[in-house]
XYZ file of C-alpha atoms in Angstrom:
481
model
C 22.565 -16.316 34.276
C 20.425 -18.921 32.537
C 16.767 -19.757 32.594
C 15.219 -22.896 31.109
C 11.501 -23.382 30.607
C 9.290 -26.011 29.010
C 5.803 -24.584 29.549
C 2.943 -25.582 27.275
C 0.604 -22.920 25.976
C -3.173 -23.072 25.903
C -5.498 -21.015 23.741
C -7.520 -18.366 25.527
C -9.821 -17.426 22.677
C -10.256 -16.565 19.035
C -10.688 -13.167 17.438
C -12.221 -13.147 13.954
C -10.957 -10.314 11.802
C -13.254 -9.609 8.873
C -11.482 -8.968 5.594
C -12.496 -6.580 2.835
C -13.689 -9.523 0.719
C -15.634 -11.258 3.466
C -12.730 -13.512 4.393
C -11.899 -13.965 8.055
C -8.600 -14.517 9.780
C -8.226 -16.001 13.218
C -6.036 -14.562 15.935
C -5.626 -16.708 19.056
C -4.351 -15.376 22.371
C -2.357 -17.607 24.704
C -2.572 -17.036 28.470
C 0.645 -18.780 29.508
C 4.160 -17.482 28.948
C 6.525 -19.486 26.792
C 9.666 -18.142 28.556
C 13.132 -18.128 26.970
C 15.209 -21.290 26.862
C 18.108 -19.143 28.018
C 18.482 -15.655 29.426
C 22.102 -14.527 29.511
C 22.968 -11.376 31.437
C 25.396 -9.123 29.575
C 25.414 -6.118 31.919
C 23.103 -5.256 34.801
C 23.230 -1.508 34.118
C 23.377 0.089 30.658
C 22.498 3.438 29.111
C 18.933 4.265 30.126
C 17.640 6.275 27.170
C 18.003 3.677 24.403
C 20.027 0.725 23.179
C 17.618 -0.700 20.608
C 16.229 0.579 17.329
C 14.364 -0.876 14.373
C 17.104 0.298 12.023
C 19.736 -1.862 13.754
C 19.848 -4.394 10.955
C 22.611 -6.311 12.709
C 22.823 -5.761 16.449
C 23.755 -9.288 17.446
C 25.765 -11.747 15.314
C 27.300 -15.203 15.781
C 30.424 -16.742 14.324
C 32.711 -19.652 15.259
C 31.069 -20.444 18.589
C 30.775 -16.867 19.839
C 28.026 -14.267 19.748
C 28.742 -10.527 19.604
C 26.696 -7.465 20.436
C 27.372 -3.755 20.947
C 25.662 -1.179 23.157
C 26.062 1.997 25.213
C 27.143 1.438 28.811
C 25.498 3.415 31.588
C 28.200 6.117 31.308
C 27.676 6.303 27.500
C 30.847 4.399 26.575
C 30.684 2.185 23.481
C 30.872 -1.413 24.708
C 31.377 -4.690 22.832
C 30.272 -7.965 24.430
C 31.231 -11.496 23.411
C 29.226 -14.503 24.571
C 30.551 -18.052 24.370
C 27.626 -20.030 22.959
C 28.743 -23.227 24.679
C 29.210 -21.889 28.216
C 27.212 -18.600 28.088
C 30.247 -16.835 29.563
C 30.236 -13.141 28.609
C 33.267 -10.888 28.203
C 33.058 -7.130 27.660
C 35.416 -4.439 26.435
C 34.853 -0.714 26.793
C 36.056 1.486 23.932
C 36.673 4.535 26.097
C 37.552 6.774 23.137
C 34.019 6.445 21.764
C 31.318 8.079 23.870
C 27.719 8.841 23.026
C 27.254 12.309 21.486
C 30.664 13.540 22.649
C 31.040 17.176 21.592
C 27.356 17.598 20.730
C 24.850 19.913 22.454
C 23.225 18.764 25.682
C 20.263 16.517 25.015
C 21.819 14.659 22.103
C 22.580 11.814 24.525
C 18.832 11.102 24.564
C 18.503 11.162 20.769
C 17.408 7.633 19.856
C 18.881 7.905 16.352
C 22.372 7.739 17.870
C 22.497 3.997 18.204
C 25.103 1.274 17.633
C 25.454 -1.453 14.990
C 27.953 -4.148 14.090
C 28.828 -6.467 11.226
C 31.307 -9.205 10.408
C 33.579 -10.004 7.471
C 34.470 -13.692 7.930
C 36.812 -13.540 4.932
C 39.370 -11.623 6.994
C 37.919 -12.326 10.430
C 37.023 -8.769 11.430
C 34.221 -7.302 13.517
C 33.040 -3.897 12.223
C 31.374 -1.183 14.321
C 29.475 2.031 13.630
C 27.881 4.285 16.249
C 26.427 7.655 17.291
C 24.848 9.251 14.225
C 22.215 11.813 13.440
C 23.346 13.799 10.389
C 26.978 13.969 11.526
C 30.322 12.627 10.277
C 30.692 8.864 10.037
C 31.939 6.928 13.065
C 33.435 3.591 12.018
C 36.105 1.200 13.227
C 36.950 -2.495 13.043
C 38.833 -5.192 14.885
C 42.151 -6.635 13.822
C 42.071 -9.379 11.194
C 41.306 -12.867 12.482
C 39.595 -11.644 15.641
C 36.343 -13.557 15.003
C 37.726 -16.484 12.977
C 40.590 -17.273 15.376
C 39.067 -15.846 18.557
C 41.385 -15.097 21.480
C 40.717 -16.491 24.949
C 40.269 -12.940 26.244
C 39.190 -9.857 24.335
C 40.981 -6.537 24.665
C 40.478 -2.955 23.517
C 43.861 -3.214 21.772
C 42.187 -5.591 19.307
C 40.414 -2.609 17.685
C 41.812 -0.124 15.194
C 41.340 3.665 15.499
C 38.252 5.389 14.100
C 38.604 5.610 10.306
C 36.865 6.417 7.020
C 35.187 3.701 4.984
C 36.087 4.998 1.515
C 37.494 8.153 -0.122
C 34.726 10.586 -0.951
C 32.123 8.802 1.149
C 29.278 11.246 1.888
C 28.829 12.498 5.432
C 25.818 13.754 7.443
C 25.258 10.105 8.365
C 22.158 8.517 9.930
C 20.910 4.908 10.145
C 24.081 2.917 9.361
C 23.576 -0.813 8.777
C 25.826 -3.771 8.057
C 24.514 -6.840 6.252
C 25.965 -9.854 4.435
C 25.345 -11.750 1.220
C 24.970 -15.530 1.156
C 28.727 -15.879 0.588
C 29.296 -13.665 3.679
C 30.547 -10.628 1.764
C 29.918 -7.615 4.004
C 27.929 -4.556 2.913
C 27.403 -1.166 4.569
C 24.525 1.231 4.070
C 23.513 4.606 5.515
C 21.498 7.722 4.833
C 23.338 10.905 3.989
C 21.373 14.093 4.581
C 18.132 14.680 6.414
C 14.644 13.260 6.686
C 12.538 14.185 3.687
C 15.641 15.006 1.613
C 18.195 12.258 2.163
C 20.398 10.107 -0.063
C 21.329 6.443 0.373
C 24.982 5.338 0.257
C 25.883 1.672 -0.291
C 29.323 0.035 0.085
C 30.841 -3.424 -0.428
C 33.803 -4.716 1.595
C 36.734 -6.510 -0.057
C 38.212 -8.800 2.588
C 41.321 -9.510 0.498
C 42.410 -5.857 0.514
C 40.567 -4.753 3.645
C 39.050 -1.861 1.670
C 35.509 -0.643 1.054
C 34.151 0.009 -2.455
C 31.390 2.616 -2.765
C 28.685 1.110 -4.985
C 26.603 4.278 -4.957
C 26.440 7.523 -3.024
C 22.858 8.120 -4.214
C 21.002 4.859 -4.604
C 17.724 6.792 -4.354
C 16.962 10.148 -5.913
C 14.797 12.733 -4.176
C 13.184 14.039 -7.351
C 9.598 13.652 -8.503
C 6.304 15.356 -7.693
C 3.938 13.659 -5.254
C 0.536 15.301 -5.632
C -1.226 13.777 -2.570
C 1.178 15.633 -0.259
C 0.862 19.218 -1.504
C 2.834 18.411 -4.659
C 5.905 17.531 -2.626
C 9.122 17.671 -4.682
C 11.594 16.021 -2.294
C 11.514 12.887 -0.171
C 13.455 10.212 1.646
C 13.276 6.433 1.199
C 13.029 4.724 4.591
C 14.168 1.135 4.304
C 12.903 -1.941 6.031
C 15.696 -4.541 5.993
C 18.074 -5.139 3.075
C 18.442 -8.892 2.563
C 20.308 -11.200 0.201
C 18.714 -14.531 -0.593
C 20.591 -17.771 -1.240
C 20.818 -17.110 -4.993
C 22.626 -13.799 -4.506
C 19.606 -11.585 -5.142
C 19.400 -8.485 -2.948
C 15.845 -7.543 -1.912
C 14.833 -4.132 -0.563
C 11.494 -2.773 0.627
C 10.786 0.760 1.716
C 8.283 3.559 2.247
C 8.688 7.133 1.083
C 8.429 10.031 3.506
C 7.519 13.355 1.963
C 8.088 15.578 5.004
C 10.284 15.281 8.072
C 7.745 16.899 10.385
C 5.326 13.946 10.412
C 5.167 10.281 9.485
C 1.665 11.010 8.234
C 3.529 11.735 4.982
C 4.764 8.134 4.703
C 3.128 6.256 1.871
C 3.021 2.966 -0.039
C 5.022 -0.235 0.189
C 7.799 -0.301 -2.426
C 10.003 -3.149 -3.627
C 13.036 -3.626 -5.876
C 15.776 -6.205 -6.283
C 19.314 -6.474 -7.617
C 21.039 -9.501 -9.134
C 24.488 -7.871 -9.321
C 25.124 -6.905 -5.699
C 23.424 -3.528 -5.810
C 24.877 -2.164 -9.050
C 21.632 -2.293 -11.044
C 18.044 -2.546 -9.862
C 14.846 -4.074 -11.197
C 11.241 -3.460 -10.269
C 8.666 -5.963 -9.072
C 8.099 -7.188 -12.659
C 11.821 -7.663 -13.307
C 12.318 -4.573 -15.495
C 15.518 -2.549 -15.156
C 14.834 0.767 -13.409
C 18.295 2.015 -12.384
C 21.956 1.268 -13.122
C 24.186 2.959 -10.565
C 27.205 2.607 -12.885
C 25.410 4.940 -15.297
C 24.585 7.417 -12.551
C 20.957 6.282 -12.467
C 18.901 6.199 -9.278
C 15.643 4.769 -8.039
C 13.143 7.641 -7.947
C 9.499 8.184 -7.057
C 8.415 7.755 -10.677
C 10.426 4.584 -11.325
C 7.815 2.248 -12.839
C 6.582 -0.773 -10.944
C 8.166 -0.077 -7.550
C 4.967 0.702 -5.595
C 3.607 -2.777 -4.870
C 0.870 -1.985 -2.342
C -0.962 1.314 -2.102
C -1.022 2.784 1.408
C -2.100 6.444 1.231
C -0.651 9.339 3.184
C -2.395 9.902 6.525
C -2.607 6.127 6.987
C 0.162 6.709 9.531
C 2.282 4.039 7.906
C 5.357 3.376 10.016
C 8.782 3.474 8.399
C 11.828 1.287 9.141
C 10.073 -1.828 10.323
C 11.118 -5.323 9.249
C 11.494 -7.763 6.380
C 12.464 -11.424 6.123
C 12.813 -14.006 3.335
C 11.265 -17.444 3.483
C 12.747 -20.720 2.191
C 11.525 -19.917 -1.329
C 13.116 -16.447 -1.270
C 9.775 -14.671 -0.982
C 9.934 -11.320 0.851
C 7.698 -10.815 3.890
C 7.243 -7.414 5.545
C 5.839 -6.542 8.975
C 4.777 -2.969 9.622
C 1.875 -0.999 11.086
C -0.611 1.614 9.950
C -4.312 2.508 10.034
C -6.782 0.649 7.838
C -8.201 3.945 6.566
C -6.515 7.358 6.376
C -7.100 9.788 9.225
C -6.315 13.466 8.659
C -6.227 15.496 11.895
C -7.298 19.114 12.113
C -3.769 20.052 13.161
C -0.816 18.015 11.920
C 1.707 16.833 14.496
C 4.546 14.340 14.262
C 2.354 11.564 15.724
C -1.363 10.880 15.295
C -3.559 12.182 18.127
C -3.452 9.977 21.209
C -7.177 9.264 20.992
C -6.722 7.897 17.449
C -3.736 5.613 17.965
C -5.992 2.663 18.764
C -6.701 2.586 15.020
C -3.144 1.409 14.324
C -2.600 -2.295 13.648
C 0.224 -4.544 12.581
C 0.104 -5.929 9.036
C 1.923 -8.732 7.242
C 2.709 -8.206 3.545
C 4.241 -10.848 1.306
C 5.188 -11.466 -2.329
C 4.322 -14.734 -4.054
C 6.236 -16.533 -6.836
C 4.261 -14.658 -9.497
C 5.180 -11.242 -8.124
C 1.765 -10.566 -6.613
C 1.709 -8.925 -3.181
C -0.735 -9.881 -0.435
C -1.717 -8.339 2.900
C -3.005 -9.872 6.101
C -5.979 -8.531 7.945
C -5.210 -6.236 10.913
C -3.232 -7.846 13.731
C -3.428 -6.433 17.272
C -0.903 -3.731 18.157
C -0.738 -3.178 21.944
C -0.186 0.356 23.218
C 2.207 2.042 23.565
C 2.980 1.245 19.938
C 6.336 -0.279 19.042
C 7.741 -1.527 15.774
C 7.559 -5.238 14.966
C 10.248 -7.673 13.832
C 9.576 -10.653 11.549
C 11.437 -13.939 11.070
C 10.684 -17.158 9.187
C 10.848 -20.624 10.725
C 12.275 -23.474 8.597
C 8.747 -24.468 7.516
C 8.042 -20.817 6.576
C 5.881 -20.144 9.605
C 6.004 -16.375 10.117
C 6.825 -15.026 13.568
C 6.120 -11.326 14.104
C 7.541 -10.466 17.512
C 7.341 -7.200 19.412
C 7.619 -5.763 22.885
C 4.871 -4.477 25.173
C 4.791 -3.153 28.730
C 3.937 -6.718 29.762
C 6.887 -8.289 27.951
C 7.449 -9.750 24.501
C 4.678 -11.223 22.383
C 4.517 -12.778 18.925
C 1.860 -13.110 16.252
C 2.483 -16.444 14.503
C 0.963 -17.946 11.321
C 1.765 -21.027 9.270
C 2.545 -21.177 5.550
C 0.124 -24.080 5.146
C -2.690 -21.630 5.921
C -1.236 -18.986 3.587
C -0.521 -16.960 6.751
C -4.232 -16.332 7.300
C -4.698 -17.876 10.764
C -2.709 -15.995 13.392
C -2.045 -17.021 16.978
C -0.638 -14.733 19.640
C 2.023 -16.098 21.970
C 3.403 -14.454 25.098
C 7.156 -14.946 24.937
C 8.168 -13.311 28.235
C 6.735 -11.597 31.263
C 7.258 -7.907 32.093
C 10.704 -8.621 33.552
C 12.098 -8.664 29.996
C 11.318 -5.864 27.573
C 12.900 -3.088 25.457
C 11.874 0.430 24.476
C 11.919 -0.187 20.703
C 12.377 -3.065 18.262
C 15.189 -5.588 18.764
C 16.794 -7.417 15.837
C 17.513 -11.170 15.781
C 20.785 -13.041 15.379
C 20.143 -14.148 11.802
C 22.900 -16.776 11.681
C 21.836 -18.507 14.880
C 18.290 -18.614 13.536
C 19.438 -20.020 10.202
C 21.950 -22.541 11.529
C 20.419 -23.698 14.830
C 16.750 -22.631 14.643
C 17.292 -20.398 17.679
C 15.584 -17.009 17.863
C 18.089 -14.910 19.808
C 17.919 -11.176 20.496
C 18.941 -8.601 23.086
C 16.572 -7.367 25.793
C 16.439 -5.180 28.871
C 16.521 -7.510 31.906
C 15.285 -4.794 34.263
C 11.784 -4.792 32.817
C 9.656 -2.166 34.548
C 12.325 -1.392 37.150
C 14.173 1.940 36.997
C 17.166 2.036 34.675
C 18.170 -0.239 31.836
C 20.390 -3.274 31.420
C 21.478 -5.605 28.630
C 20.776 -9.328 28.259
C 20.368 -11.927 25.516
C 17.428 -14.319 25.247
C 17.248 -17.527 23.209
C 14.065 -19.271 22.074
C 14.036 -22.699 20.465
C 11.795 -22.026 17.473
C 10.652 -25.645 17.325
C 9.400 -25.404 20.910
C 7.516 -22.238 19.999
C 5.860 -23.980 17.040
C 4.907 -26.999 19.138
C 3.100 -24.661 21.534
C 0.750 -23.452 18.805
C -2.767 -24.647 18.229
C -2.871 -27.364 15.513
């Protein structure tokens, strides 16, 4: 199924957002709907509880004329789909041996942590899969060699190996697995071991020549340190945004710390570090060495120079949102929180419903001198959902997100130092998701196409799976000058 649209967008109005220094930012709202250039149906019915999460760093990837995604079918069977980018023909295979929360207590099937991710290693032509985790043993498998680089006419379940370990001694109690690639397409794997508020980060590198994984670190972050603003907390968990390599080989990470699992009110501060040796050693925002994993060192709360923007506890800062890099390798982060802390009389996991209107999206970015900047508040429609952020070739920032009325995007140009934001409606309510949905990073880089998975059933009962494509140039041409 395909849909093509070439609708121009007009500007409905301007909202002036006053800054703390008297500066104003403009946010424009567009009444018309851009509509996808293509909408490709993958499966009419899919698992209804979830198939999207902000921690899916790679959920949809392209290589050699095909696009791949992974999801739970309506009967909770792990399913891989392959789309031909030329014809939009979709093929699916069901990995019947891998079912959502098999062997776990009733109710785990609705646990949104238990999602699916994929990655590729072009060096040996494999597709890699990981699925169904919330502090349980690792689930991982991969295709046969050459499956993505010399793609068969038809895909088959026999193309996949049995479930297997990634490396000897790899820690278990796994949550939030992610695959990501360096500029030379070396594949990396990351996950949390342990629980919220007291978890460790494991990081692996894949060697395509041997087909083996090398564990870079089983504890990239340490839990230690005393955080006075949260009752002198002595243990915490680093919640990552995205982990991204730039074109020079530098690996950038941004994160927030959570001090307590019971509430994201304990999240605090934007943190940043980078590595120039593929994750072995880490430097702070000023370029000073703070941890060498080969010496058993870890990034900890008290590592100097890692907190780059103060966001206090009770700001209800959301964890695991999004990061992108622009053409000059500058990190940009999209997240949400309150402008001022709000401490309720009784602490719950979420802020009180009558206070959630105080939450707004924010754009943070690092300049060439290492200084970090923040936008003024950007509208966050209710019910709240995490944002994604991508950079256009001219470094225009596109923060896209889902609402009950479909997808929208806040967009700002680099020429304005990302200070003048316009809001674009990308779809109507027939296309939505129940969380964040990650982009196909290669299709964006190589063809300037913003492509991501959606639910084609919109507000109808049940869930499905589809892929939408937006020509980024068409989106930019629809903006106000």
